[in-house]
PDB file of C-alpha atoms in Angstrom:
ATOM      1  CA  UNK A 171       0.000   0.000   0.000  1.00  0.00           C
ATOM      2  CA  UNK A 172       1.289   3.472  -0.907  1.00  0.00           C
ATOM      3  CA  UNK A 173       1.853   5.641   2.164  1.00  0.00           C
ATOM      4  CA  UNK A 174       0.083   9.001   2.134  1.00  0.00           C
ATOM      5  CA  UNK A 175       1.074  12.063   4.114  1.00  0.00           C
ATOM      6  CA  UNK A 176      -1.999  14.214   4.893  1.00  0.00           C
ATOM      7  CA  UNK A 177       0.157  17.201   5.848  1.00  0.00           C
ATOM      8  CA  UNK A 178       2.114  16.903   2.607  1.00  0.00           C
ATOM      9  CA  UNK A 179      -1.131  16.882   0.663  1.00  0.00           C
ATOM     10  CA  UNK A 180      -2.334  19.885   2.634  1.00  0.00           C
ATOM     11  CA  UNK A 181       0.707  22.047   2.081  1.00  0.00           C
ATOM     12  CA  UNK A 182       1.450  20.770  -1.426  1.00  0.00           C
ATOM     13  CA  UNK A 183       4.824  21.142  -3.066  1.00  0.00           C
ATOM     14  CA  UNK A 184       7.130  23.598  -1.314  1.00  0.00           C
ATOM     15  CA  UNK A 185       7.746  26.565  -3.619  1.00  0.00           C
ATOM     16  CA  UNK A 186      11.096  27.518  -2.138  1.00  0.00           C
ATOM     17  CA  UNK A 187      13.271  24.826  -3.748  1.00  0.00           C
ATOM     18  CA  UNK A 188      12.123  25.625  -7.303  1.00  0.00           C
ATOM     19  CA  UNK A 189      12.582  29.361  -6.664  1.00  0.00           C
ATOM     20  CA  UNK A 190      16.150  28.766  -5.502  1.00  0.00           C
ATOM     21  CA  UNK A 191      16.814  26.425  -8.414  1.00  0.00           C
ATOM     22  CA  UNK A 192      15.497  29.078 -10.797  1.00  0.00           C
ATOM     23  CA  UNK A 193      18.015  31.625  -9.499  1.00  0.00           C
ATOM     24  CA  UNK A 194      20.785  29.009  -9.689  1.00  0.00           C
ATOM     25  CA  UNK A 195      20.104  28.398 -13.375  1.00  0.00           C
ATOM     26  CA  UNK A 196      19.783  32.114 -14.129  1.00  0.00           C
ATOM     27  CA  UNK A 197      23.164  32.688 -12.490  1.00  0.00           C
ATOM     28  CA  UNK A 198      24.710  29.846 -14.478  1.00  0.00           C
ATOM     29  CA  UNK A 199      23.628  31.602 -17.684  1.00  0.00           C
ATOM     30  CA  UNK A 200      25.461  34.730 -16.530  1.00  0.00           C
ATOM     31  CA  UNK A 201      28.552  32.791 -15.459  1.00  0.00           C
ATOM     32  CA  UNK A 202      29.159  31.704 -19.071  1.00  0.00           C
ATOM     33  CA  UNK A 203      29.682  35.286 -20.258  1.00  0.00           C
ATOM     34  CA  UNK A 204      33.369  35.813 -19.345  1.00  0.00           C
ATOM     35  CA  UNK A 205      34.308  32.599 -21.139  1.00  0.00           C
ATOM     36  CA  UNK A 206      32.235  33.641 -24.171  1.00  0.00           C
ATOM     37  CA  UNK A 207      34.046  36.977 -24.430  1.00  0.00           C
ATOM     38  CA  UNK A 208      37.426  35.295 -23.995  1.00  0.00           C
ATOM     39  CA  UNK A 209      36.675  32.638 -26.630  1.00  0.00           C
ATOM     40  CA  UNK A 210      35.850  35.345 -29.171  1.00  0.00           C
ATOM     41  CA  UNK A 211      39.022  37.236 -28.299  1.00  0.00           C
ATOM     42  CA  UNK A 212      40.949  34.026 -28.967  1.00  0.00           C
ATOM     43  CA  UNK A 213      39.135  33.571 -32.306  1.00  0.00           C
ATOM     44  CA  UNK A 214      37.831  30.250 -30.972  1.00  0.00           C
ATOM     45  CA  UNK A 215      34.398  30.543 -32.546  1.00  0.00           C
ATOM     46  CA  UNK A 216      33.581  26.854 -32.203  1.00  0.00           C
ATOM     47  CA  UNK A 217      33.943  27.220 -28.445  1.00  0.00           C
ATOM     48  CA  UNK A 218      32.020  30.479 -28.520  1.00  0.00           C
ATOM     49  CA  UNK A 219      29.100  28.775 -30.252  1.00  0.00           C
ATOM     50  CA  UNK A 220      29.102  26.012 -27.633  1.00  0.00           C
ATOM     51  CA  UNK A 221      28.954  28.585 -24.849  1.00  0.00           C
ATOM     52  CA  UNK A 222      26.194  30.498 -26.618  1.00  0.00           C
ATOM     53  CA  UNK A 223      24.208  27.269 -26.871  1.00  0.00           C
ATOM     54  CA  UNK A 224      24.684  26.642 -23.127  1.00  0.00           C
ATOM     55  CA  UNK A 225      23.457  30.140 -22.299  1.00  0.00           C
ATOM     56  CA  UNK A 226      20.353  29.692 -24.430  1.00  0.00           C
ATOM     57  CA  UNK A 227      19.677  26.315 -22.823  1.00  0.00           C
ATOM     58  CA  UNK A 228      19.984  27.803 -19.320  1.00  0.00           C
ATOM     59  CA  UNK A 229      17.622  30.657 -20.203  1.00  0.00           C
ATOM     60  CA  UNK A 230      15.103  28.181 -21.617  1.00  0.00           C
ATOM     61  CA  UNK A 231      15.303  26.047 -18.476  1.00  0.00           C
ATOM     62  CA  UNK A 232      14.832  29.146 -16.320  1.00  0.00           C
ATOM     63  CA  UNK A 233      11.690  29.971 -18.304  1.00  0.00           C
ATOM     64  CA  UNK A 234      10.330  26.457 -17.714  1.00  0.00           C
ATOM     65  CA  UNK A 235      10.964  26.723 -13.982  1.00  0.00           C
ATOM     66  CA  UNK A 236       9.346  30.158 -13.862  1.00  0.00           C
ATOM     67  CA  UNK A 237       6.185  28.769 -15.439  1.00  0.00           C
ATOM     68  CA  UNK A 238       6.248  25.779 -13.081  1.00  0.00           C
ATOM     69  CA  UNK A 239       6.497  28.007 -10.020  1.00  0.00           C
ATOM     70  CA  UNK A 240       3.589  30.093 -11.267  1.00  0.00           C
ATOM     71  CA  UNK A 241       1.459  26.986 -11.724  1.00  0.00           C
ATOM     72  CA  UNK A 242       2.335  25.207  -8.491  1.00  0.00           C
ATOM     73  CA  UNK A 243       2.893  27.972  -5.954  1.00  0.00           C
ATOM     74  CA  UNK A 244       0.317  27.275  -3.206  1.00  0.00           C
ATOM     75  CA  UNK A 245      -2.590  29.645  -2.804  1.00  0.00           C
ATOM     76  CA  UNK A 246      -3.144  28.548   0.808  1.00  0.00           C
ATOM     77  CA  UNK A 247      -2.681  30.782   3.837  1.00  0.00           C
ATOM     78  CA  UNK A 248       0.281  28.768   5.078  1.00  0.00           C
ATOM     79  CA  UNK A 249       2.895  30.825   3.204  1.00  0.00           C
ATOM     80  CA  UNK A 250       4.530  33.314   5.619  1.00  0.00           C
ATOM     81  CA  UNK A 251       4.820  35.893   2.822  1.00  0.00           C
ATOM     82  CA  UNK A 252       2.286  36.892   0.171  1.00  0.00           C
ATOM     83  CA  UNK A 253       2.209  34.625  -2.858  1.00  0.00           C
ATOM     84  CA  UNK A 254       2.381  37.701  -5.093  1.00  0.00           C
ATOM     85  CA  UNK A 255       5.745  38.667  -3.567  1.00  0.00           C
ATOM     86  CA  UNK A 256       7.274  35.279  -4.393  1.00  0.00           C
ATOM     87  CA  UNK A 257       5.930  35.450  -7.937  1.00  0.00           C
ATOM     88  CA  UNK A 258       7.436  38.924  -8.311  1.00  0.00           C
ATOM     89  CA  UNK A 259      10.760  37.583  -7.033  1.00  0.00           C
ATOM     90  CA  UNK A 260      10.814  34.854  -9.687  1.00  0.00           C
ATOM     91  CA  UNK A 261       9.993  37.383 -12.422  1.00  0.00           C
ATOM     92  CA  UNK A 262      12.928  39.554 -11.351  1.00  0.00           C
ATOM     93  CA  UNK A 263      15.265  36.561 -11.155  1.00  0.00           C
ATOM     94  CA  UNK A 264      14.262  35.695 -14.708  1.00  0.00           C
ATOM     95  CA  UNK A 265      15.682  39.007 -15.885  1.00  0.00           C
ATOM     96  CA  UNK A 266      19.163  37.729 -15.012  1.00  0.00           C
ATOM     97  CA  UNK A 267      18.855  34.818 -17.448  1.00  0.00           C
ATOM     98  CA  UNK A 268      17.165  36.974 -20.076  1.00  0.00           C
ATOM     99  CA  UNK A 269      19.888  39.618 -19.939  1.00  0.00           C
ATOM    100  CA  UNK A 270      22.644  37.019 -20.236  1.00  0.00           C
ATOM    101  CA  UNK A 271      20.923  35.575 -23.307  1.00  0.00           C
ATOM    102  CA  UNK A 272      20.384  39.035 -24.829  1.00  0.00           C
ATOM    103  CA  UNK A 273      24.069  39.848 -24.457  1.00  0.00           C
ATOM    104  CA  UNK A 274      25.141  36.514 -25.939  1.00  0.00           C
ATOM    105  CA  UNK A 275      22.721  36.877 -28.853  1.00  0.00           C
ATOM    106  CA  UNK A 276      24.008  40.334 -29.807  1.00  0.00           C
ATOM    107  CA  UNK A 277      27.584  39.210 -29.275  1.00  0.00           C
ATOM    108  CA  UNK A 278      27.318  36.110 -31.443  1.00  0.00           C
ATOM    109  CA  UNK A 279      24.998  37.691 -33.984  1.00  0.00           C
ATOM    110  CA  UNK A 280      27.843  40.016 -34.973  1.00  0.00           C
ATOM    111  CA  UNK A 281      30.844  37.758 -34.235  1.00  0.00           C
ATOM    112  CA  UNK A 282      31.814  40.499 -31.823  1.00  0.00           C
ATOM    113  CA  UNK A 283      35.361  40.986 -30.610  1.00  0.00           C
ATOM    114  CA  UNK A 284      36.078  43.927 -28.354  1.00  0.00           C
ATOM    115  CA  UNK A 285      39.050  46.131 -29.312  1.00  0.00           C
ATOM    116  CA  UNK A 286      42.261  45.283 -27.473  1.00  0.00           C
ATOM    117  CA  UNK A 287      42.235  48.650 -25.698  1.00  0.00           C
ATOM    118  CA  UNK A 288      38.783  47.882 -24.281  1.00  0.00           C
ATOM    119  CA  UNK A 289      39.180  44.198 -23.592  1.00  0.00           C
ATOM    120  CA  UNK A 290      40.586  44.224 -20.016  1.00  0.00           C
ATOM    121  CA  UNK A 291      37.934  46.720 -18.882  1.00  0.00           C
ATOM    122  CA  UNK A 292      35.173  44.655 -20.511  1.00  0.00           C
ATOM    123  CA  UNK A 293      36.337  41.506 -18.725  1.00  0.00           C
ATOM    124  CA  UNK A 294      36.505  43.398 -15.438  1.00  0.00           C
ATOM    125  CA  UNK A 295      32.951  44.707 -15.825  1.00  0.00           C
ATOM    126  CA  UNK A 296      31.719  41.256 -16.833  1.00  0.00           C
ATOM    127  CA  UNK A 297      33.355  39.623 -13.820  1.00  0.00           C
ATOM    128  CA  UNK A 298      31.867  42.142 -11.410  1.00  0.00           C
ATOM    129  CA  UNK A 299      28.406  41.828 -12.955  1.00  0.00           C
ATOM    130  CA  UNK A 300      28.583  38.040 -12.658  1.00  0.00           C
ATOM    131  CA  UNK A 301      29.705  38.431  -9.041  1.00  0.00           C
ATOM    132  CA  UNK A 302      26.539  40.471  -8.421  1.00  0.00           C
ATOM    133  CA  UNK A 303      24.480  37.550  -9.702  1.00  0.00           C
ATOM    134  CA  UNK A 304      26.392  35.118  -7.507  1.00  0.00           C
ATOM    135  CA  UNK A 305      25.837  37.282  -4.428  1.00  0.00           C
ATOM    136  CA  UNK A 306      22.128  37.518  -5.207  1.00  0.00           C
ATOM    137  CA  UNK A 307      22.038  33.724  -5.545  1.00  0.00           C
ATOM    138  CA  UNK A 308      23.686  33.243  -2.151  1.00  0.00           C
ATOM    139  CA  UNK A 309      21.050  35.462  -0.575  1.00  0.00           C
ATOM    140  CA  UNK A 310      18.231  33.550  -2.292  1.00  0.00           C
ATOM    141  CA  UNK A 311      19.727  30.293  -1.040  1.00  0.00           C
ATOM    142  CA  UNK A 312      18.930  31.533   2.474  1.00  0.00           C
ATOM    143  CA  UNK A 313      15.244  31.944   1.645  1.00  0.00           C
ATOM    144  CA  UNK A 314      14.168  28.596   3.082  1.00  0.00           C
ATOM    145  CA  UNK A 315      15.924  29.410   6.362  1.00  0.00           C
ATOM    146  CA  UNK A 316      14.267  32.826   6.430  1.00  0.00           C
ATOM    147  CA  UNK A 317      10.871  31.238   5.986  1.00  0.00           C
ATOM    148  CA  UNK A 318      11.539  28.756   8.802  1.00  0.00           C
ATOM    149  CA  UNK A 319      12.361  31.523  11.278  1.00  0.00           C
ATOM    150  CA  UNK A 320       9.544  33.767  10.087  1.00  0.00           C
ATOM    151  CA  UNK A 321      11.909  36.437   8.713  1.00  0.00           C
ATOM    152  CA  UNK A 322      13.231  37.276  12.189  1.00  0.00           C
ATOM    153  CA  UNK A 323      16.409  36.905  14.221  1.00  0.00           C
ATOM    154  CA  UNK A 324      20.041  36.344  13.288  1.00  0.00           C
ATOM    155  CA  UNK A 325      19.258  34.864   9.882  1.00  0.00           C
ATOM    156  CA  UNK A 326      17.721  38.166   8.774  1.00  0.00           C
ATOM    157  CA  UNK A 327      20.791  40.121   9.856  1.00  0.00           C
ATOM    158  CA  UNK A 328      23.060  37.670   8.034  1.00  0.00           C
ATOM    159  CA  UNK A 329      21.099  38.094   4.795  1.00  0.00           C
ATOM    160  CA  UNK A 330      21.075  41.863   5.216  1.00  0.00           C
ATOM    161  CA  UNK A 331      24.884  41.800   5.294  1.00  0.00           C
ATOM    162  CA  UNK A 332      24.840  39.829   2.027  1.00  0.00           C
ATOM    163  CA  UNK A 333      22.522  42.368   0.431  1.00  0.00           C
ATOM    164  CA  UNK A 334      24.738  45.268   1.494  1.00  0.00           C
ATOM    165  CA  UNK A 335      27.683  43.566  -0.213  1.00  0.00           C
ATOM    166  CA  UNK A 336      25.540  43.099  -3.318  1.00  0.00           C
ATOM    167  CA  UNK A 337      24.708  46.810  -3.350  1.00  0.00           C
ATOM    168  CA  UNK A 338      28.410  47.630  -3.029  1.00  0.00           C
ATOM    169  CA  UNK A 339      29.268  45.387  -5.975  1.00  0.00           C
ATOM    170  CA  UNK A 340      26.532  46.902  -8.121  1.00  0.00           C
ATOM    171  CA  UNK A 341      27.888  50.394  -7.415  1.00  0.00           C
ATOM    172  CA  UNK A 342      31.278  49.143  -8.587  1.00  0.00           C
ATOM    173  CA  UNK A 343      29.757  48.120 -11.909  1.00  0.00           C
ATOM    174  CA  UNK A 344      28.341  51.635 -12.317  1.00  0.00           C
ATOM    175  CA  UNK A 345      31.844  53.073 -12.008  1.00  0.00           C
ATOM    176  CA  UNK A 346      33.338  50.435 -14.296  1.00  0.00           C
ATOM    177  CA  UNK A 347      30.664  50.988 -16.907  1.00  0.00           C
ATOM    178  CA  UNK A 348      31.228  54.748 -16.865  1.00  0.00           C
ATOM    179  CA  UNK A 349      34.993  54.287 -17.269  1.00  0.00           C
ATOM    180  CA  UNK A 350      34.401  51.831 -20.121  1.00  0.00           C
ATOM    181  CA  UNK A 351      32.113  54.270 -21.912  1.00  0.00           C
ATOM    182  CA  UNK A 352      34.744  56.990 -21.631  1.00  0.00           C
ATOM    183  CA  UNK A 353      37.340  54.618 -23.075  1.00  0.00           C
ATOM    184  CA  UNK A 354      35.041  53.728 -25.958  1.00  0.00           C
ATOM    185  CA  UNK A 355      34.285  57.397 -26.557  1.00  0.00           C
ATOM    186  CA  UNK A 356      38.012  58.059 -27.042  1.00  0.00           C
ATOM    187  CA  UNK A 357      38.230  55.164 -29.520  1.00  0.00           C
ATOM    188  CA  UNK A 358      35.174  56.080 -31.591  1.00  0.00           C
ATOM    189  CA  UNK A 359      37.106  57.713 -34.429  1.00  0.00           C
ATOM    190  CA  UNK A 360      39.217  54.581 -34.876  1.00  0.00           C
ATOM    191  CA  UNK A 361      36.284  52.164 -35.142  1.00  0.00           C
ATOM    192  CA  UNK A 362      33.450  51.510 -37.616  1.00  0.00           C
ATOM    193  CA  UNK A 363      30.396  53.503 -36.424  1.00  0.00           C
ATOM    194  CA  UNK A 364      28.056  50.485 -36.455  1.00  0.00           C
ATOM    195  CA  UNK A 365      30.520  48.501 -34.344  1.00  0.00           C
ATOM    196  CA  UNK A 366      30.681  51.385 -31.881  1.00  0.00           C
ATOM    197  CA  UNK A 367      26.900  51.356 -31.543  1.00  0.00           C
ATOM    198  CA  UNK A 368      26.879  47.654 -30.701  1.00  0.00           C
ATOM    199  CA  UNK A 369      29.814  47.979 -28.281  1.00  0.00           C
ATOM    200  CA  UNK A 370      27.795  50.539 -26.358  1.00  0.00           C
ATOM    201  CA  UNK A 371      24.768  48.245 -26.416  1.00  0.00           C
ATOM    202  CA  UNK A 372      26.763  45.223 -25.234  1.00  0.00           C
ATOM    203  CA  UNK A 373      28.406  47.079 -22.364  1.00  0.00           C
ATOM    204  CA  UNK A 374      25.009  48.489 -21.344  1.00  0.00           C
ATOM    205  CA  UNK A 375      23.663  44.936 -21.106  1.00  0.00           C
ATOM    206  CA  UNK A 376      26.519  44.003 -18.774  1.00  0.00           C
ATOM    207  CA  UNK A 377      25.413  46.859 -16.546  1.00  0.00           C
ATOM    208  CA  UNK A 378      21.808  45.687 -16.813  1.00  0.00           C
ATOM    209  CA  UNK A 379      22.901  42.244 -15.641  1.00  0.00           C
ATOM    210  CA  UNK A 380      24.247  43.756 -12.420  1.00  0.00           C
ATOM    211  CA  UNK A 381      21.112  45.887 -12.059  1.00  0.00           C
ATOM    212  CA  UNK A 382      18.930  42.787 -12.408  1.00  0.00           C
ATOM    213  CA  UNK A 383      20.901  41.010  -9.690  1.00  0.00           C
ATOM    214  CA  UNK A 384      20.538  44.025  -7.424  1.00  0.00           C
ATOM    215  CA  UNK A 385      16.796  44.031  -8.101  1.00  0.00           C
ATOM    216  CA  UNK A 386      16.656  40.443  -6.836  1.00  0.00           C
ATOM    217  CA  UNK A 387      18.288  41.663  -3.637  1.00  0.00           C
ATOM    218  CA  UNK A 388      15.909  44.612  -3.415  1.00  0.00           C
ATOM    219  CA  UNK A 389      12.890  42.304  -3.681  1.00  0.00           C
ATOM    220  CA  UNK A 390      14.344  40.061  -0.975  1.00  0.00           C
ATOM    221  CA  UNK A 391      14.902  43.149   1.183  1.00  0.00           C
ATOM    222  CA  UNK A 392      11.210  43.975   0.826  1.00  0.00           C
ATOM    223  CA  UNK A 393      10.341  40.468   2.067  1.00  0.00           C
ATOM    224  CA  UNK A 394      12.632  40.976   5.056  1.00  0.00           C
ATOM    225  CA  UNK A 395      10.863  44.205   5.934  1.00  0.00           C
ATOM    226  CA  UNK A 396       7.379  42.610   6.050  1.00  0.00           C
TER     227      UNK A 396
END
């Protein structure tokens, strides 16, 4: 005879694991970007195409998880935070995967290689933006603990420290992006105008990636305040 757990049936599937998994996959999409940029710089386009494929696959998987969370998130009163807040959190997390895919699509659509004078600054900005995503992920990985303690106590303070570090990292990307734009501005006369336009667009997307990660932290901060 199959054992049945009445409490399990009552509460249904916990939404927290899928939400954390969704952010994990979104972050993995972002983590491919430094290697993609380096592969193009090395003229290793076979490798670049493999990485692009992995980014698209991660974004697709994130979309599937987002839809699953929307379908299965309980509507009962047993959630310690409003259901709408968790759905909003997943939507914001999804922007991380979407932005990574958008960058990769523009990058590969033009066989983009950043000029040598820009390349170190681009890698630095990319690394810091990815670090923002990783910090946001670490905070989201504490969500189940936060729910267990009712968003009170030491766990809240620990997550708040994480979110402050995330904010600090995002501010670093603002400075890096500004410096990169100034560098590109000085190179404009040496580069094809259409290429310049897409360099600006690509670097803006790297900044958007960090902004999206910070938005995840901001949404979590709102949950902590309730």
